[in-house]
mmCIF file of C-alpha atoms in Angstrom:
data_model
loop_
_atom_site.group_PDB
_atom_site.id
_atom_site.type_symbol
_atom_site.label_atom_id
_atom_site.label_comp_id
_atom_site.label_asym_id
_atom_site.label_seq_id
_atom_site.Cartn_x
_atom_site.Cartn_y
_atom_site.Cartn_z
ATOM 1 C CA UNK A 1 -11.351 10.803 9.417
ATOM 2 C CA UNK A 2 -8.189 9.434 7.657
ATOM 3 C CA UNK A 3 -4.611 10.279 7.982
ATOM 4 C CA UNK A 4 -2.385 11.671 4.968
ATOM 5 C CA UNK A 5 0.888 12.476 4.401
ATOM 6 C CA UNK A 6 2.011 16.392 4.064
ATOM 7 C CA UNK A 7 5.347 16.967 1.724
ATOM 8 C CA UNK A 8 6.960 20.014 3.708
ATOM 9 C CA UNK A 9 9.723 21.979 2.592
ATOM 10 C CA UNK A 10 13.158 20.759 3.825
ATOM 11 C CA UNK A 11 13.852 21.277 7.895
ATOM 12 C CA UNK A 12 9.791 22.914 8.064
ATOM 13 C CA UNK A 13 8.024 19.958 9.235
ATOM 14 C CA UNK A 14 7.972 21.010 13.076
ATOM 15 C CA UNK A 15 6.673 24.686 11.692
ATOM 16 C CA UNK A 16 4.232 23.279 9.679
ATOM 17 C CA UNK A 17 2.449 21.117 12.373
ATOM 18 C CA UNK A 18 2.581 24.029 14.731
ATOM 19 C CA UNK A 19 0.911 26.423 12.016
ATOM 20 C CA UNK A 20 -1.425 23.398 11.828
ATOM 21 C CA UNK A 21 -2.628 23.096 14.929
ATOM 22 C CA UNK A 22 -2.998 26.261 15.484
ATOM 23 C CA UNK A 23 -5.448 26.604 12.742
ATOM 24 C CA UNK A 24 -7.391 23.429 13.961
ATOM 25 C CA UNK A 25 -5.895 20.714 11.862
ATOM 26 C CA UNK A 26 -5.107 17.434 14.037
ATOM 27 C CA UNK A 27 -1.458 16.808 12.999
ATOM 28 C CA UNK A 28 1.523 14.359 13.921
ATOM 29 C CA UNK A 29 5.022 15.023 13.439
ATOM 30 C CA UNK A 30 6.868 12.493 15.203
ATOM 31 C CA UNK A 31 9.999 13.358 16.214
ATOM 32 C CA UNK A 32 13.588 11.736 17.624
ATOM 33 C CA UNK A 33 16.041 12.377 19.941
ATOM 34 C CA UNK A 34 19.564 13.115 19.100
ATOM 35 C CA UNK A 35 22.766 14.466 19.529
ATOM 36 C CA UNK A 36 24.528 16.371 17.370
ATOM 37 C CA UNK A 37 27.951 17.568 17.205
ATOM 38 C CA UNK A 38 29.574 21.215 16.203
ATOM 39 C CA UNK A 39 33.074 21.878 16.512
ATOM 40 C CA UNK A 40 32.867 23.542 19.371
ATOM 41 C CA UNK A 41 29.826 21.536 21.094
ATOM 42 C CA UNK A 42 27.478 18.981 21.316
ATOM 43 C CA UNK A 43 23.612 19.407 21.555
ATOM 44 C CA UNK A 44 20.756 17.250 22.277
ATOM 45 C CA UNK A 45 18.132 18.314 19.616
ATOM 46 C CA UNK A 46 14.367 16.813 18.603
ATOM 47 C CA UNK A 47 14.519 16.215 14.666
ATOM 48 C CA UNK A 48 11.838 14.813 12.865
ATOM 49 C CA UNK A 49 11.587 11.000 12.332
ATOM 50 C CA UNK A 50 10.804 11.775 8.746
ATOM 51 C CA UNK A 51 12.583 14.015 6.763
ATOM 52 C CA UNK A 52 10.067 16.490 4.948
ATOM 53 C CA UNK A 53 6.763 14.794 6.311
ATOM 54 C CA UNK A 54 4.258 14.882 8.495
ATOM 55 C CA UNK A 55 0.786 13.542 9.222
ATOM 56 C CA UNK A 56 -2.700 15.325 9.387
ATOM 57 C CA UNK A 57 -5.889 13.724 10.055
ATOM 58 C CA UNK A 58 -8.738 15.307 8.313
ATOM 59 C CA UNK A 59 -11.993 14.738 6.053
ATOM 60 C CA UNK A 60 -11.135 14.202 2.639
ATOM 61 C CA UNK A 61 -13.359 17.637 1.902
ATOM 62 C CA UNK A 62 -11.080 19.718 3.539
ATOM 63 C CA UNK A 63 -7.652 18.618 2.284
ATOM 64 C CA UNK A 64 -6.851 22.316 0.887
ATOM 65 C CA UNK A 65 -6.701 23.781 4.464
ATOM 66 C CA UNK A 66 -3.191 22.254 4.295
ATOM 67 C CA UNK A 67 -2.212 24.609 2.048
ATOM 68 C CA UNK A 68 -3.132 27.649 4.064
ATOM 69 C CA UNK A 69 -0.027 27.216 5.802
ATOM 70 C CA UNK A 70 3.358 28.266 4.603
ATOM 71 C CA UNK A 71 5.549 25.482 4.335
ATOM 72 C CA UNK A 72 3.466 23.124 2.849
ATOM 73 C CA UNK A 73 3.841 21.689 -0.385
ATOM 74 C CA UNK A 74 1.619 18.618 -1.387
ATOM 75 C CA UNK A 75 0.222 15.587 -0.384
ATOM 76 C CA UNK A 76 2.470 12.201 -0.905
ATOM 77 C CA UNK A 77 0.317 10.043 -3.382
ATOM 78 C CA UNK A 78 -0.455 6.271 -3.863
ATOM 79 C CA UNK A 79 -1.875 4.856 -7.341
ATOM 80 C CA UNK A 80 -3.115 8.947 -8.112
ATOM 81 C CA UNK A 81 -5.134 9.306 -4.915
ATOM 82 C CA UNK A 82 -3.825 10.974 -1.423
ATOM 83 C CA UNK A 83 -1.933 8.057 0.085
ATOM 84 C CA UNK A 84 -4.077 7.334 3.591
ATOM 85 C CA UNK A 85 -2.687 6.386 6.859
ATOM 86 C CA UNK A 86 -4.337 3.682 8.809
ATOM 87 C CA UNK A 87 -4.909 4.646 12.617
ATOM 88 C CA UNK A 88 -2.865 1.267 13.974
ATOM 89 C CA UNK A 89 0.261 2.345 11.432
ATOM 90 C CA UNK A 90 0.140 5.517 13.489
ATOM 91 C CA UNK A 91 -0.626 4.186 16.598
ATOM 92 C CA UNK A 92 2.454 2.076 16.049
ATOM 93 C CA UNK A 93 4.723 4.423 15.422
ATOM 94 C CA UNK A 94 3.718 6.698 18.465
ATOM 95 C CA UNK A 95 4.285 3.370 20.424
ATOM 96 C CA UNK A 96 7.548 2.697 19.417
ATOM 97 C CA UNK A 97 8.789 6.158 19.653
ATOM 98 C CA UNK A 98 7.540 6.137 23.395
ATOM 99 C CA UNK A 99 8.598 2.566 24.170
ATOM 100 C CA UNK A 100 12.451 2.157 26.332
ATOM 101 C CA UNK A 101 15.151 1.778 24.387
ATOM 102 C CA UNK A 102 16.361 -1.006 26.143
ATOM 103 C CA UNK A 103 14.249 -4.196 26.641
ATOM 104 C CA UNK A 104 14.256 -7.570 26.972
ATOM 105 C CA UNK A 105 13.844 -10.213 23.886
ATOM 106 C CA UNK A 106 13.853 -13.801 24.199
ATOM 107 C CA UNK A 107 14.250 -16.090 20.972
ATOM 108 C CA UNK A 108 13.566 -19.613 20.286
ATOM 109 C CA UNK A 109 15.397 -21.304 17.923
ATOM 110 C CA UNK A 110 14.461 -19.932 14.539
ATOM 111 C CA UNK A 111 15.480 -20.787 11.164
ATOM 112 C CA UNK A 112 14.829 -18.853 7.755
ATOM 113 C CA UNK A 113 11.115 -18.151 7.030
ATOM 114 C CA UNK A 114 9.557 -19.370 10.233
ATOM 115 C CA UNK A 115 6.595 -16.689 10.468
ATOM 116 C CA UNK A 116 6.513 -15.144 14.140
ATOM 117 C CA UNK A 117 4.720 -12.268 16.404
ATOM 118 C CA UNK A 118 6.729 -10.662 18.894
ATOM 119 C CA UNK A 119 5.871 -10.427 22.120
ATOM 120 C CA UNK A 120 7.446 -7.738 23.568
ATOM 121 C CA UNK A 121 8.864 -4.127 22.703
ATOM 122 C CA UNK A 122 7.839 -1.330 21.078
ATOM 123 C CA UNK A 123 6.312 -3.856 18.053
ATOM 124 C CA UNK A 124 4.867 -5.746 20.616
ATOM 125 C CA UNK A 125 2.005 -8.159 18.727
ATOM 126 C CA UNK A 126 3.070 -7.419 15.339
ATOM 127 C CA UNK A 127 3.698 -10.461 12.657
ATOM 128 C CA UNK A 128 7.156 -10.737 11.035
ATOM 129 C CA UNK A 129 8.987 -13.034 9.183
ATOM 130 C CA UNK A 130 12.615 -14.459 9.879
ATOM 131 C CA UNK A 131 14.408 -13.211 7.227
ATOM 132 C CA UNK A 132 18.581 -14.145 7.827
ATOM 133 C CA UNK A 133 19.553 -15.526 10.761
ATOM 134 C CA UNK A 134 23.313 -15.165 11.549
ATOM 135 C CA UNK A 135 25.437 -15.511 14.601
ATOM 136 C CA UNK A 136 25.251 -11.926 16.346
ATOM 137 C CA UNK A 137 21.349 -11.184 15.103
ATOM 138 C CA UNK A 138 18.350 -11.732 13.143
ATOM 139 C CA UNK A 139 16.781 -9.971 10.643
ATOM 140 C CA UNK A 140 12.819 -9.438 10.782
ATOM 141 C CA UNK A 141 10.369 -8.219 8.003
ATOM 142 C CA UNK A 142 7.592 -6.819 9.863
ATOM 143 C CA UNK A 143 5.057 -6.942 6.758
ATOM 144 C CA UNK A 144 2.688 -4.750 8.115
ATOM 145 C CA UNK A 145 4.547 -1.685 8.665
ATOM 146 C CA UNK A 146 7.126 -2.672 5.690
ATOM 147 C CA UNK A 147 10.045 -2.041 7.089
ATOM 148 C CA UNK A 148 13.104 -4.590 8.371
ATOM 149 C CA UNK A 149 14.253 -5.032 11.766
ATOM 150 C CA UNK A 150 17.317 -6.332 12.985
ATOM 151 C CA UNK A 151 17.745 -7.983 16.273
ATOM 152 C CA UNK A 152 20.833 -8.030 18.158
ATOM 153 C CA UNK A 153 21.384 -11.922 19.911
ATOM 154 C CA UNK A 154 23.849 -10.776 22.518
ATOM 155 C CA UNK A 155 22.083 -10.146 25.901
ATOM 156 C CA UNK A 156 19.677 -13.186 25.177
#
């Protein structure tokens, strides 16, 4: 079964996996903590790590259930097909959401384009590239999620 991506309507994607699951549809909404400030408080909340999206992991047949469920709009798309989720992209992102958010790095001496995989943290045995290296940090493209990391050199 593959993983796609559910458009949701703004501030619905926790409603929408809920509705979801409850009507047998294996979904993921990963989610982040925060805190949040009013005038007159502050409050530790659980927001969605993606604004308007979710995950559900289903046969390609039975895409439509999605829609039986208020809330949800369409599928994201790739090239004009239903853009699919690899397990190990998921699998990565449920690891770095539960990893610490402190832990230890060590770095060698790197310069500019030096291709590395990290050994430790959350994106523990993932390839990235040195991007910048500057005095306080580097800067990491981890190619197989697409995204850039930046790693603080203080503590090291």
């Amino acid at each position: 079964m593959n993983w796609y991506v559910v458009y949701t309507k703004p501030k619905w994607e926790k409603k929408v996996a809920e509705r979801l699951a409850a009507i047998g549809v294996v979904t993921y909404c990963p989610l982040v903590t925060q805190t949040r400030q009013w005038s007159d408080r502050k409050k530790t909340v659980r927001v969605p790590l993606f604004n308007s999206y979710i995950f559900v992991q289903m046969e390609e047949k039975e895409r439509n259930r999605v829609f039986e469920v208020t809330g949800a709009l369409r599928y994201l798309f790739w090239l004009g097909k239903p853009a699919v989720v690899r397990n190990s992209e998921i699998e990565s992102i449920q690891k770095w959401l539960s990893a610490p958010s402190d832990f230890d790095v060590s770095l060698d001496q790197w310069k500019k384009g030096d291709q590395i995989v990290l050994e430790s943290g959350p994106f523990a045995s993932q390839s990235a590239v040195i991007q910048e290296v500057k005095q306080n940090h580097y800067i990491l493209i981890l190619e197989s999620m697409g995204c850039v990391l930046r790693v603080d050199k203080k503590g090291i």
